[in-house]
mmCIF file of C-alpha atoms in Angstrom:
data_model
loop_
_atom_site.group_PDB
_atom_site.id
_atom_site.type_symbol
_atom_site.label_atom_id
_atom_site.label_comp_id
_atom_site.label_asym_id
_atom_site.label_seq_id
_atom_site.Cartn_x
_atom_site.Cartn_y
_atom_site.Cartn_z
ATOM 1 C CA MET A 2 160.554 172.894 45.537
ATOM 2 C CA VAL A 3 157.603 173.235 43.913
ATOM 3 C CA LYS A 4 158.681 171.245 40.487
ATOM 4 C CA GLY A 5 160.268 168.644 43.255
ATOM 5 C CA PHE A 6 156.922 168.102 44.577
ATOM 6 C CA LEU A 7 155.112 168.010 41.955
ATOM 7 C CA LYS A 8 157.193 165.402 39.970
ATOM 8 C CA PHE A 9 157.017 163.130 43.470
ATOM 9 C CA LEU A 10 152.971 163.843 42.392
ATOM 10 C CA LEU A 11 153.014 163.033 39.064
ATOM 11 C CA ALA A 12 155.067 159.416 39.782
ATOM 12 C CA LEU A 13 152.328 158.454 41.903
ATOM 13 C CA LEU A 14 150.040 159.163 40.140
ATOM 14 C CA ILE A 15 151.460 157.416 37.557
ATOM 15 C CA ALA A 16 152.498 154.513 40.172
ATOM 16 C CA ALA A 17 148.664 153.887 40.383
ATOM 17 C CA VAL A 18 147.471 154.421 37.051
ATOM 18 C CA VAL A 19 149.875 151.505 36.216
ATOM 19 C CA VAL A 20 148.961 149.175 39.668
ATOM 20 C CA VAL A 21 145.391 149.753 38.343
ATOM 21 C CA GLY A 22 145.155 148.900 35.052
ATOM 22 C CA GLY A 23 147.464 145.762 36.118
ATOM 23 C CA LEU A 24 145.794 144.327 38.103
ATOM 24 C CA ASN A 25 142.245 144.899 37.047
ATOM 25 C CA ALA A 26 144.322 143.221 33.523
ATOM 26 C CA TRP A 27 145.220 140.620 35.845
ATOM 27 C CA VAL A 28 141.982 139.212 36.685
ATOM 28 C CA VAL A 29 139.828 140.632 33.221
ATOM 29 C CA LEU A 30 142.511 137.826 31.223
ATOM 30 C CA SER A 31 142.584 135.659 33.471
ATOM 31 C CA ALA A 32 138.837 135.054 33.211
ATOM 32 C CA THR A 33 138.196 135.817 29.879
ATOM 33 C CA THR A 34 138.723 132.599 27.937
ATOM 34 C CA ASP A 35 136.181 130.689 31.037
ATOM 35 C CA SER A 36 133.223 133.522 30.302
ATOM 36 C CA TYR A 37 130.164 131.826 28.101
ATOM 37 C CA THR A 38 126.377 133.720 27.899
ATOM 38 C CA LEU A 39 123.445 130.661 28.378
ATOM 39 C CA GLU A 40 123.603 129.830 25.135
ATOM 40 C CA GLU A 41 127.225 128.869 24.670
ATOM 41 C CA ALA A 42 127.198 126.876 28.218
ATOM 42 C CA GLN A 43 124.095 125.237 27.301
ATOM 43 C CA GLU A 44 125.467 123.625 23.993
ATOM 44 C CA GLN A 45 129.043 122.523 24.978
ATOM 45 C CA VAL A 46 127.327 120.639 27.676
ATOM 46 C CA VAL A 47 130.039 122.795 30.971
ATOM 47 C CA GLN A 48 129.559 121.098 34.251
ATOM 48 C CA ALA A 49 130.264 121.516 37.635
ATOM 49 C CA GLU A 50 130.320 120.144 40.929
ATOM 50 C CA CYS A 51 128.043 123.136 41.476
ATOM 51 C CA ILE A 52 126.239 126.354 40.503
ATOM 52 C CA VAL A 53 126.518 128.894 42.299
ATOM 53 C CA VAL A 54 124.687 132.766 42.898
ATOM 54 C CA LEU A 55 125.665 135.333 43.686
ATOM 55 C CA GLY A 56 123.559 137.507 46.157
ATOM 56 C CA ALA A 57 122.284 141.195 44.958
ATOM 57 C CA SER A 58 119.558 142.994 46.412
ATOM 58 C CA VAL A 59 116.462 141.395 47.170
ATOM 59 C CA LEU A 60 113.062 143.440 47.013
ATOM 60 C CA PRO A 61 110.888 145.194 50.510
ATOM 61 C CA ASP A 62 108.799 142.653 49.414
ATOM 62 C CA GLY A 63 110.987 139.485 48.542
ATOM 63 C CA THR A 64 111.077 139.603 45.571
ATOM 64 C CA PRO A 65 114.485 140.147 43.870
ATOM 65 C CA SER A 66 116.088 142.892 42.159
ATOM 66 C CA ASP A 67 115.892 143.328 38.419
ATOM 67 C CA ILE A 68 120.155 142.425 38.224
ATOM 68 C CA LEU A 69 118.800 139.138 40.739
ATOM 69 C CA LYS A 70 116.612 137.954 39.089
ATOM 70 C CA GLY A 71 118.878 137.921 35.661
ATOM 71 C CA ARG A 72 121.131 135.477 38.050
ATOM 72 C CA LEU A 73 118.182 133.191 39.178
ATOM 73 C CA ASP A 74 117.118 132.831 35.630
ATOM 74 C CA ALA A 75 119.997 131.309 34.464
ATOM 75 C CA ALA A 76 121.117 129.434 36.917
ATOM 76 C CA ILE A 77 117.284 127.887 37.061
ATOM 77 C CA ALA A 78 117.531 126.913 33.056
ATOM 78 C CA LEU A 79 121.017 125.893 33.961
ATOM 79 C CA TYR A 80 120.308 123.475 36.233
ATOM 80 C CA GLU A 81 117.439 122.112 34.092
ATOM 81 C CA SER A 82 120.511 121.254 31.263
ATOM 82 C CA GLY A 83 121.745 119.680 34.032
ATOM 83 C CA ALA A 84 124.864 121.612 33.885
ATOM 84 C CA ALA A 85 125.327 120.517 38.381
ATOM 85 C CA PRO A 86 122.863 118.994 40.686
ATOM 86 C CA VAL A 87 123.373 121.620 42.981
ATOM 87 C CA ILE A 88 122.475 125.040 43.437
ATOM 88 C CA VAL A 89 124.229 127.655 46.114
ATOM 89 C CA MET A 90 122.485 130.755 46.788
ATOM 90 C CA SER A 91 125.017 132.839 48.405
ATOM 91 C CA GLY A 92 124.492 136.425 50.169
ATOM 92 C CA ASN A 93 123.714 138.759 53.599
ATOM 93 C CA GLY A 94 121.645 136.333 54.881
ATOM 94 C CA THR A 95 122.638 137.235 58.911
ATOM 95 C CA GLU A 96 120.183 140.174 59.192
ATOM 96 C CA SER A 97 117.034 139.348 61.128
ATOM 97 C CA ASN A 98 115.194 142.055 58.802
ATOM 98 C CA TYR A 99 117.187 141.127 55.926
ATOM 99 C CA ASP A 100 118.076 137.899 54.010
ATOM 100 C CA GLU A 101 119.059 137.114 50.719
ATOM 101 C CA PRO A 102 119.702 133.243 50.230
ATOM 102 C CA PHE A 103 116.603 132.923 51.923
ATOM 103 C CA HIS A 104 114.655 134.341 49.496
ATOM 104 C CA MET A 105 116.335 133.726 46.361
ATOM 105 C CA LYS A 106 115.365 129.544 47.277
ATOM 106 C CA GLN A 107 112.297 130.243 47.651
ATOM 107 C CA TYR A 108 112.402 132.177 43.984
ATOM 108 C CA ALA A 109 113.679 129.108 42.764
ATOM 109 C CA ILE A 110 111.881 126.388 44.805
ATOM 110 C CA GLU A 111 108.454 128.611 42.343
ATOM 111 C CA GLN A 112 110.499 128.330 39.397
ATOM 112 C CA GLY A 113 110.088 124.484 40.161
ATOM 113 C CA VAL A 114 113.574 124.109 41.554
ATOM 114 C CA PRO A 115 113.236 121.024 44.105
ATOM 115 C CA ALA A 116 114.337 122.439 47.233
ATOM 116 C CA ASP A 117 117.119 119.956 49.197
ATOM 117 C CA ALA A 118 118.904 120.816 45.498
ATOM 118 C CA ILE A 119 119.540 124.254 47.094
ATOM 119 C CA VAL A 120 121.715 125.061 49.328
ATOM 120 C CA LEU A 121 122.468 128.182 51.354
ATOM 121 C CA ASP A 122 125.102 130.418 52.122
ATOM 122 C CA ARG A 123 124.399 133.125 54.339
ATOM 123 C CA ALA A 124 127.958 134.577 55.046
ATOM 124 C CA GLY A 125 128.729 135.079 51.202
ATOM 125 C CA TYR A 126 128.353 139.461 52.163
ATOM 126 C CA HIS A 127 131.457 139.855 48.988
ATOM 127 C CA THR A 128 132.208 137.620 46.441
ATOM 128 C CA TYR A 129 135.859 136.781 47.504
ATOM 129 C CA ASP A 130 134.274 135.768 50.668
ATOM 130 C CA THR A 131 131.649 133.332 48.359
ATOM 131 C CA MET A 132 134.244 132.012 46.499
ATOM 132 C CA TRP A 133 136.538 130.900 49.851
ATOM 133 C CA ARG A 134 133.561 129.845 51.599
ATOM 134 C CA LEU A 135 132.639 128.242 48.482
ATOM 135 C CA ALA A 136 135.687 125.744 47.957
ATOM 136 C CA ASN A 137 137.276 126.024 52.074
ATOM 137 C CA ILE A 138 133.686 125.400 54.064
ATOM 138 C CA TYR A 139 131.332 123.174 51.467
ATOM 139 C CA GLY A 140 134.443 121.700 49.878
ATOM 140 C CA ALA A 141 133.476 122.469 46.055
ATOM 141 C CA ASP A 142 136.474 121.062 42.918
ATOM 142 C CA SER A 143 134.552 122.785 40.636
ATOM 143 C CA CYS A 144 131.548 125.709 40.391
ATOM 144 C CA ILE A 145 129.864 127.584 37.215
ATOM 145 C CA VAL A 146 129.324 131.415 38.617
ATOM 146 C CA ILE A 147 125.932 133.543 37.631
ATOM 147 C CA THR A 148 126.679 137.004 37.445
ATOM 148 C CA GLN A 149 126.267 140.424 35.474
ATOM 149 C CA GLU A 150 128.679 140.455 32.922
ATOM 150 C CA TYR A 151 130.890 143.541 35.044
ATOM 151 C CA HIS A 152 131.069 141.164 37.428
ATOM 152 C CA LEU A 153 131.724 137.809 35.987
ATOM 153 C CA TYR A 154 136.063 138.059 35.717
ATOM 154 C CA ARG A 155 136.401 138.796 39.238
ATOM 155 C CA SER A 156 133.874 136.556 40.125
ATOM 156 C CA VAL A 157 136.008 133.609 37.933
ATOM 157 C CA PHE A 158 138.970 134.936 38.577
ATOM 158 C CA ASP A 159 137.902 134.868 42.716
ATOM 159 C CA ALA A 160 136.805 131.186 42.826
ATOM 160 C CA LYS A 161 140.251 130.148 40.592
ATOM 161 C CA SER A 162 142.238 131.995 42.652
ATOM 162 C CA CYS A 163 140.295 130.275 45.740
ATOM 163 C CA GLY A 164 141.412 126.683 44.287
ATOM 164 C CA MET A 165 138.669 125.925 42.652
ATOM 165 C CA ASP A 166 137.803 124.792 38.501
ATOM 166 C CA ALA A 167 135.322 128.107 37.158
ATOM 167 C CA VAL A 168 133.338 128.759 34.487
ATOM 168 C CA GLY A 169 131.570 131.505 34.553
ATOM 169 C CA VAL A 170 127.758 132.304 32.279
ATOM 170 C CA VAL A 171 126.814 136.142 31.771
ATOM 171 C CA SER A 172 123.605 136.403 32.978
ATOM 172 C CA ASP A 173 122.579 139.671 31.315
ATOM 173 C CA ASN A 174 118.597 140.688 30.546
ATOM 174 C CA GLY A 175 118.956 144.494 29.499
ATOM 175 C CA THR A 176 120.782 147.366 30.512
ATOM 176 C CA TYR A 177 120.640 148.557 34.363
ATOM 177 C CA ASN A 178 120.253 152.905 35.768
ATOM 178 C CA ASP A 179 123.315 152.636 37.461
ATOM 179 C CA GLN A 180 125.988 150.763 34.839
ATOM 180 C CA LEU A 181 127.884 153.727 35.259
ATOM 181 C CA TRP A 182 128.301 153.360 38.949
ATOM 182 C CA TYR A 183 128.846 149.308 38.631
ATOM 183 C CA ASP A 184 131.432 149.700 35.957
ATOM 184 C CA VAL A 185 133.838 151.931 38.192
ATOM 185 C CA ARG A 186 133.250 149.901 41.412
ATOM 186 C CA GLU A 187 133.949 147.123 39.936
ATOM 187 C CA VAL A 188 137.308 148.198 38.602
ATOM 188 C CA ALA A 189 137.897 148.994 42.975
ATOM 189 C CA SER A 190 137.007 145.258 43.814
ATOM 190 C CA ARG A 191 139.251 143.890 40.941
ATOM 191 C CA CYS A 192 142.406 145.542 42.608
ATOM 192 C CA HIS A 193 140.713 144.677 45.736
ATOM 193 C CA ASP A 194 139.784 141.144 45.280
ATOM 194 C CA GLY A 195 143.742 141.407 43.550
ATOM 195 C CA PHE A 196 145.101 141.481 46.350
ATOM 196 C CA LEU A 197 143.466 139.092 48.449
ATOM 197 C CA ALA A 198 144.631 137.069 45.781
ATOM 198 C CA LEU A 199 148.009 137.857 46.514
ATOM 199 C CA THR A 200 148.198 137.394 49.867
ATOM 200 C CA GLY A 201 145.998 134.500 50.147
ATOM 201 C CA ALA A 202 143.487 135.856 52.603
ATOM 202 C CA ALA A 203 140.732 134.189 54.541
ATOM 203 C CA PRO A 204 137.266 135.968 55.338
ATOM 204 C CA GLU A 205 136.413 137.294 58.901
ATOM 205 C CA ASN A 206 133.421 135.026 58.692
ATOM 206 C CA GLN A 207 134.975 130.203 58.428
ATOM 207 C CA ILE A 208 131.906 129.730 60.925
ATOM 208 C CA THR A 209 128.499 129.772 59.222
ATOM 209 C CA PRO A 210 127.757 126.774 58.169
ATOM 210 C CA PHE A 211 126.134 126.262 54.846
ATOM 211 C CA GLU A 212 122.430 125.325 55.372
ATOM 212 C CA TYR A 213 120.783 122.503 53.356
#
């Protein structure tokens, strides 16, 4: 009885490892050939309808965290090189005291980006939500995704799964204190988004409009 139970648990463990490993491999491999450094993207004149910056933490004084600043700086550089006419700032912006897209826009304007070249998506709570909304509500057919390398594969995968032609540009500007946690969390997130892609799921928030 005990041996049979242990064999059952082992079989479950093996199945879980296969599923997790398979989904992660699918997500990573599907995006590997469409990922660039900022320099490569500029040299190869990568172009799309829009550049999308995925939200991250904003500090209490409204300044972007190091991770978010890296994404914004890369997006601004690409915009200035003519990669796309619009930057979409997507993140959590529905709380009265916390609005990532607003502060992302303010930072970009301070760096010289025209206000009318920035679009806000305040319902981009998760990466898949952002890409689904970008394709189905904003109506984009192509995009350049800006984020850190550990997150880039899933971001490009999600964009493609939602029907867009997408490339990713790495925005790493150093190492991060919580990198191990980000890497571990990303394994689970790839599995989650892989299932969403397989089922063609739509996010709950399909109402909040993009703001110009």
